[in-house]
Amino acid sequence: MRADVFVNPLRALALAALLVAGMPAAAQQPAAVPGAAPTVAADPQLEADVMELSHKLRCLVCQNQSIAESNAPLALDLRDQVREQLAAGRSKDDVIDYLVARYGDFVLYDPPFKATTLLLWGGPVLLLVGGAGWLGWRLRRRQGELAAVQGLSEAERRRARELLAGDAKQSPSESPESRS
């Protein structure tokens, strides 16, 4: 047997041990809450503040997830930015203002009511009022159409009966165009 057959598995095992030992602590640490990001800061109050803010901020690449729920690289970076700024002594409002200035109001789960978000807040109401208005207009128009049909004079009714009776007496080989 050759000696290099035993060396390759030992090399692979040594490489795996180096990779596991070199991983950052955040990657090795399990999440405290299922569906939430792992905690990194040693200070529990700082980490609670980071998680509170992380639940208020939207992940910019995920579909409707907060940065606390997302494991996307951008969400991890945003959580790290929040953690660093809070550790540096900035207030929660300062951190939010910084992220809004950088990424816009979309980063907030609860965007403020202002001119640029007017359509966001008023859009559902406009759609509801517009849909109800269209439905009311359509129902009134339909009611008018039904009233016009039911409001035939006696002469119009007699003429309609004659036309219907004439169609019943007509032979199958005869078409309406050939009668003229």
PDB file of C-alpha atoms in Angstrom:
ATOM      1  CA  MET A   1       0.000   0.000   0.000  1.00  0.00           C
ATOM      2  CA  ARG A   2       1.107   3.492  -0.738  1.00  0.00           C
ATOM      3  CA  ALA A   3       1.732   5.994   2.055  1.00  0.00           C
ATOM      4  CA  ASP A   4       0.014   8.920   0.269  1.00  0.00           C
ATOM      5  CA  VAL A   5      -3.393   7.199   0.544  1.00  0.00           C
ATOM      6  CA  PHE A   6      -3.290   7.769   4.307  1.00  0.00           C
ATOM      7  CA  VAL A   7      -1.862  11.273   4.015  1.00  0.00           C
ATOM      8  CA  ASN A   8      -4.751  12.727   1.962  1.00  0.00           C
ATOM      9  CA  PRO A   9      -7.460  11.908   4.565  1.00  0.00           C
ATOM     10  CA  LEU A  10      -5.225  13.356   7.273  1.00  0.00           C
ATOM     11  CA  ARG A  11      -4.748  16.524   5.218  1.00  0.00           C
ATOM     12  CA  ALA A  12      -8.495  16.805   4.694  1.00  0.00           C
ATOM     13  CA  LEU A  13      -9.145  16.363   8.410  1.00  0.00           C
ATOM     14  CA  ALA A  14      -6.524  18.965   9.305  1.00  0.00           C
ATOM     15  CA  LEU A  15      -7.975  21.419   6.786  1.00  0.00           C
ATOM     16  CA  ALA A  16     -11.484  20.912   8.190  1.00  0.00           C
ATOM     17  CA  ALA A  17     -10.201  21.514  11.727  1.00  0.00           C
ATOM     18  CA  LEU A  18      -8.503  24.749  10.619  1.00  0.00           C
ATOM     19  CA  LEU A  19     -11.669  25.963   8.885  1.00  0.00           C
ATOM     20  CA  VAL A  20     -13.844  25.312  11.934  1.00  0.00           C
ATOM     21  CA  ALA A  21     -11.326  26.957  14.257  1.00  0.00           C
ATOM     22  CA  GLY A  22     -11.029  29.993  11.994  1.00  0.00           C
ATOM     23  CA  MET A  23     -14.789  30.680  11.748  1.00  0.00           C
ATOM     24  CA  PRO A  24     -16.025  33.887  13.402  1.00  0.00           C
ATOM     25  CA  ALA A  25     -17.848  33.551  16.704  1.00  0.00           C
ATOM     26  CA  ALA A  26     -21.118  34.848  15.194  1.00  0.00           C
ATOM     27  CA  ALA A  27     -21.227  32.017  12.676  1.00  0.00           C
ATOM     28  CA  GLN A  28     -20.679  29.368  15.358  1.00  0.00           C
ATOM     29  CA  GLN A  29     -23.206  30.801  17.794  1.00  0.00           C
ATOM     30  CA  PRO A  30     -26.782  29.492  17.429  1.00  0.00           C
ATOM     31  CA  ALA A  31     -29.679  31.930  17.227  1.00  0.00           C
ATOM     32  CA  ALA A  32     -31.349  32.649  20.558  1.00  0.00           C
ATOM     33  CA  VAL A  33     -34.798  32.848  18.980  1.00  0.00           C
ATOM     34  CA  PRO A  34     -35.844  30.713  16.001  1.00  0.00           C
ATOM     35  CA  GLY A  35     -36.057  32.920  12.914  1.00  0.00           C
ATOM     36  CA  ALA A  36     -33.971  35.677  14.498  1.00  0.00           C
ATOM     37  CA  ALA A  37     -30.374  36.643  14.045  1.00  0.00           C
ATOM     38  CA  PRO A  38     -27.703  35.337  16.401  1.00  0.00           C
ATOM     39  CA  THR A  39     -26.529  37.633  19.161  1.00  0.00           C
ATOM     40  CA  VAL A  40     -23.001  38.964  18.921  1.00  0.00           C
ATOM     41  CA  ALA A  41     -22.516  41.694  21.512  1.00  0.00           C
ATOM     42  CA  ALA A  42     -21.361  40.736  24.981  1.00  0.00           C
ATOM     43  CA  ASP A  43     -23.531  43.464  26.561  1.00  0.00           C
ATOM     44  CA  PRO A  44     -27.112  42.146  26.874  1.00  0.00           C
ATOM     45  CA  GLN A  45     -28.622  45.662  26.936  1.00  0.00           C
ATOM     46  CA  LEU A  46     -26.778  46.620  23.747  1.00  0.00           C
ATOM     47  CA  GLU A  47     -27.906  43.421  22.079  1.00  0.00           C
ATOM     48  CA  ALA A  48     -31.522  44.030  23.194  1.00  0.00           C
ATOM     49  CA  ASP A  49     -31.362  47.528  21.671  1.00  0.00           C
ATOM     50  CA  VAL A  50     -29.881  46.116  18.449  1.00  0.00           C
ATOM     51  CA  MET A  51     -32.679  43.538  18.221  1.00  0.00           C
ATOM     52  CA  GLU A  52     -35.342  46.166  18.962  1.00  0.00           C
ATOM     53  CA  LEU A  53     -34.075  48.362  16.144  1.00  0.00           C
ATOM     54  CA  SER A  54     -33.539  45.370  13.864  1.00  0.00           C
ATOM     55  CA  HIS A  55     -37.229  44.497  14.091  1.00  0.00           C
ATOM     56  CA  LYS A  56     -38.134  48.062  13.030  1.00  0.00           C
ATOM     57  CA  LEU A  57     -35.873  48.018   9.961  1.00  0.00           C
ATOM     58  CA  ARG A  58     -36.722  46.248   6.694  1.00  0.00           C
ATOM     59  CA  CYS A  59     -34.219  44.060   4.892  1.00  0.00           C
ATOM     60  CA  LEU A  60     -33.603  45.717   1.544  1.00  0.00           C
ATOM     61  CA  VAL A  61     -33.073  42.475  -0.389  1.00  0.00           C
ATOM     62  CA  CYS A  62     -35.605  40.150   1.261  1.00  0.00           C
ATOM     63  CA  GLN A  63     -39.313  39.916   0.670  1.00  0.00           C
ATOM     64  CA  ASN A  64     -40.945  41.621   3.646  1.00  0.00           C
ATOM     65  CA  GLN A  65     -38.511  40.577   6.372  1.00  0.00           C
ATOM     66  CA  SER A  66     -36.867  42.647   9.031  1.00  0.00           C
ATOM     67  CA  ILE A  67     -33.099  42.657   9.308  1.00  0.00           C
ATOM     68  CA  ALA A  68     -33.536  40.688  12.537  1.00  0.00           C
ATOM     69  CA  GLU A  69     -35.267  37.851  10.659  1.00  0.00           C
ATOM     70  CA  SER A  70     -33.077  37.869   7.563  1.00  0.00           C
ATOM     71  CA  ASN A  71     -29.767  36.113   7.074  1.00  0.00           C
ATOM     72  CA  ALA A  72     -28.953  37.949   3.845  1.00  0.00           C
ATOM     73  CA  PRO A  73     -25.463  39.466   3.766  1.00  0.00           C
ATOM     74  CA  LEU A  74     -26.887  42.995   3.567  1.00  0.00           C
ATOM     75  CA  ALA A  75     -29.070  42.356   6.634  1.00  0.00           C
ATOM     76  CA  LEU A  76     -26.040  41.095   8.536  1.00  0.00           C
ATOM     77  CA  ASP A  77     -24.142  44.240   7.533  1.00  0.00           C
ATOM     78  CA  LEU A  78     -27.025  46.464   8.614  1.00  0.00           C
ATOM     79  CA  ARG A  79     -27.241  44.722  12.006  1.00  0.00           C
ATOM     80  CA  ASP A  80     -23.486  45.215  12.406  1.00  0.00           C
ATOM     81  CA  GLN A  81     -23.852  48.906  11.529  1.00  0.00           C
ATOM     82  CA  VAL A  82     -26.648  49.289  14.080  1.00  0.00           C
ATOM     83  CA  ARG A  83     -24.556  47.476  16.706  1.00  0.00           C
ATOM     84  CA  GLU A  84     -21.457  49.589  16.010  1.00  0.00           C
ATOM     85  CA  GLN A  85     -23.352  52.880  16.139  1.00  0.00           C
ATOM     86  CA  LEU A  86     -25.168  51.985  19.353  1.00  0.00           C
ATOM     87  CA  ALA A  87     -21.869  50.846  20.889  1.00  0.00           C
ATOM     88  CA  ALA A  88     -20.362  54.196  19.873  1.00  0.00           C
ATOM     89  CA  GLY A  89     -23.010  55.969  21.955  1.00  0.00           C
ATOM     90  CA  ARG A  90     -25.456  57.124  19.283  1.00  0.00           C
ATOM     91  CA  SER A  91     -29.139  57.098  20.199  1.00  0.00           C
ATOM     92  CA  LYS A  92     -31.694  54.823  18.531  1.00  0.00           C
ATOM     93  CA  ASP A  93     -33.209  57.805  16.718  1.00  0.00           C
ATOM     94  CA  ASP A  94     -29.778  58.815  15.414  1.00  0.00           C
ATOM     95  CA  VAL A  95     -29.185  55.315  14.073  1.00  0.00           C
ATOM     96  CA  ILE A  96     -32.587  55.270  12.365  1.00  0.00           C
ATOM     97  CA  ASP A  97     -31.985  58.737  10.893  1.00  0.00           C
ATOM     98  CA  TYR A  98     -28.613  57.586   9.565  1.00  0.00           C
ATOM     99  CA  LEU A  99     -30.115  54.512   7.876  1.00  0.00           C
ATOM    100  CA  VAL A 100     -33.042  56.503   6.426  1.00  0.00           C
ATOM    101  CA  ALA A 101     -30.612  59.103   5.043  1.00  0.00           C
ATOM    102  CA  ARG A 102     -28.579  56.326   3.470  1.00  0.00           C
ATOM    103  CA  TYR A 103     -31.327  53.967   2.203  1.00  0.00           C
ATOM    104  CA  GLY A 104     -34.532  56.044   2.186  1.00  0.00           C
ATOM    105  CA  ASP A 105     -37.864  55.506   3.946  1.00  0.00           C
ATOM    106  CA  PHE A 106     -38.143  51.997   2.466  1.00  0.00           C
ATOM    107  CA  VAL A 107     -35.777  50.751   5.178  1.00  0.00           C
ATOM    108  CA  LEU A 108     -38.480  51.463   7.799  1.00  0.00           C
ATOM    109  CA  TYR A 109     -41.349  49.059   8.388  1.00  0.00           C
ATOM    110  CA  ASP A 110     -43.502  51.983   9.503  1.00  0.00           C
ATOM    111  CA  PRO A 111     -42.683  54.801   7.067  1.00  0.00           C
ATOM    112  CA  PRO A 112     -43.552  58.343   8.199  1.00  0.00           C
ATOM    113  CA  PHE A 113     -46.513  60.236   6.769  1.00  0.00           C
ATOM    114  CA  LYS A 114     -45.116  62.940   4.496  1.00  0.00           C
ATOM    115  CA  ALA A 115     -45.482  64.180   0.914  1.00  0.00           C
ATOM    116  CA  THR A 116     -43.272  61.468  -0.588  1.00  0.00           C
ATOM    117  CA  THR A 117     -45.201  58.677   1.146  1.00  0.00           C
ATOM    118  CA  LEU A 118     -48.675  60.151   0.611  1.00  0.00           C
ATOM    119  CA  LEU A 119     -49.541  57.641  -2.107  1.00  0.00           C
ATOM    120  CA  LEU A 120     -48.315  54.789   0.089  1.00  0.00           C
ATOM    121  CA  TRP A 121     -50.656  55.799   2.908  1.00  0.00           C
ATOM    122  CA  GLY A 122     -53.566  57.101   0.802  1.00  0.00           C
ATOM    123  CA  GLY A 123     -53.403  54.562  -2.044  1.00  0.00           C
ATOM    124  CA  PRO A 124     -55.481  51.840  -0.382  1.00  0.00           C
ATOM    125  CA  VAL A 125     -58.131  54.378   0.640  1.00  0.00           C
ATOM    126  CA  LEU A 126     -58.233  55.804  -2.910  1.00  0.00           C
ATOM    127  CA  LEU A 127     -58.620  52.323  -4.371  1.00  0.00           C
ATOM    128  CA  LEU A 128     -61.419  51.483  -1.943  1.00  0.00           C
ATOM    129  CA  VAL A 129     -63.324  54.729  -2.589  1.00  0.00           C
ATOM    130  CA  GLY A 130     -62.773  54.459  -6.342  1.00  0.00           C
ATOM    131  CA  GLY A 131     -63.962  50.843  -6.422  1.00  0.00           C
ATOM    132  CA  ALA A 132     -67.059  51.648  -4.346  1.00  0.00           C
ATOM    133  CA  GLY A 133     -67.827  54.645  -6.595  1.00  0.00           C
ATOM    134  CA  TRP A 134     -67.498  52.563  -9.754  1.00  0.00           C
ATOM    135  CA  LEU A 135     -69.702  49.825  -8.277  1.00  0.00           C
ATOM    136  CA  GLY A 136     -72.383  52.366  -7.294  1.00  0.00           C
ATOM    137  CA  TRP A 137     -72.277  53.972 -10.763  1.00  0.00           C
ATOM    138  CA  ARG A 138     -72.518  50.557 -12.452  1.00  0.00           C
ATOM    139  CA  LEU A 139     -75.446  49.442 -10.270  1.00  0.00           C
ATOM    140  CA  ARG A 140     -77.372  52.674 -10.936  1.00  0.00           C
ATOM    141  CA  ARG A 141     -76.737  52.352 -14.656  1.00  0.00           C
ATOM    142  CA  ARG A 142     -77.876  48.721 -14.625  1.00  0.00           C
ATOM    143  CA  GLN A 143     -81.008  49.675 -12.679  1.00  0.00           C
ATOM    144  CA  GLY A 144     -81.772  52.309 -15.336  1.00  0.00           C
ATOM    145  CA  GLU A 145     -81.310  49.741 -18.098  1.00  0.00           C
ATOM    146  CA  LEU A 146     -83.702  47.335 -16.382  1.00  0.00           C
ATOM    147  CA  ALA A 147     -86.271  50.088 -15.851  1.00  0.00           C
ATOM    148  CA  ALA A 148     -86.093  50.986 -19.564  1.00  0.00           C
ATOM    149  CA  VAL A 149     -86.709  47.370 -20.565  1.00  0.00           C
ATOM    150  CA  GLN A 150     -89.605  46.950 -18.149  1.00  0.00           C
ATOM    151  CA  GLY A 151     -91.147  50.267 -19.229  1.00  0.00           C
ATOM    152  CA  LEU A 152     -92.353  49.079 -22.676  1.00  0.00           C
ATOM    153  CA  SER A 153     -95.633  50.474 -23.850  1.00  0.00           C
ATOM    154  CA  GLU A 154     -98.555  48.168 -24.636  1.00  0.00           C
ATOM    155  CA  ALA A 155     -98.003  48.691 -28.382  1.00  0.00           C
ATOM    156  CA  GLU A 156     -94.319  47.725 -28.039  1.00  0.00           C
ATOM    157  CA  ARG A 157     -95.262  44.607 -26.085  1.00  0.00           C
ATOM    158  CA  ARG A 158     -97.828  43.590 -28.724  1.00  0.00           C
ATOM    159  CA  ARG A 159     -95.270  44.128 -31.505  1.00  0.00           C
ATOM    160  CA  ALA A 160     -92.701  42.027 -29.605  1.00  0.00           C
ATOM    161  CA  ARG A 161     -95.246  39.206 -29.189  1.00  0.00           C
ATOM    162  CA  GLU A 162     -96.043  39.323 -32.914  1.00  0.00           C
ATOM    163  CA  LEU A 163     -92.360  39.162 -33.806  1.00  0.00           C
ATOM    164  CA  LEU A 164     -91.797  36.241 -31.447  1.00  0.00           C
ATOM    165  CA  ALA A 165     -94.884  34.420 -32.734  1.00  0.00           C
ATOM    166  CA  GLY A 166     -93.748  34.999 -36.332  1.00  0.00           C
ATOM    167  CA  ASP A 167     -90.342  33.460 -35.577  1.00  0.00           C
ATOM    168  CA  ALA A 168     -92.037  30.384 -34.133  1.00  0.00           C
ATOM    169  CA  LYS A 169     -94.159  29.881 -37.315  1.00  0.00           C
ATOM    170  CA  GLN A 170     -91.132  30.357 -39.585  1.00  0.00           C
ATOM    171  CA  SER A 171     -89.885  27.143 -41.221  1.00  0.00           C
ATOM    172  CA  PRO A 172     -86.330  25.978 -40.511  1.00  0.00           C
ATOM    173  CA  SER A 173     -85.256  26.381 -44.150  1.00  0.00           C
ATOM    174  CA  GLU A 174     -86.372  29.996 -44.252  1.00  0.00           C
ATOM    175  CA  SER A 175     -83.936  32.603 -43.000  1.00  0.00           C
ATOM    176  CA  PRO A 176     -84.810  36.140 -41.902  1.00  0.00           C
ATOM    177  CA  GLU A 177     -82.872  37.573 -44.868  1.00  0.00           C
ATOM    178  CA  SER A 178     -84.918  35.602 -47.417  1.00  0.00           C
ATOM    179  CA  ARG A 179     -88.247  37.061 -46.172  1.00  0.00           C
ATOM    180  CA  SER A 180     -87.589  40.523 -47.484  1.00  0.00           C
TER     181      SER A 180
END
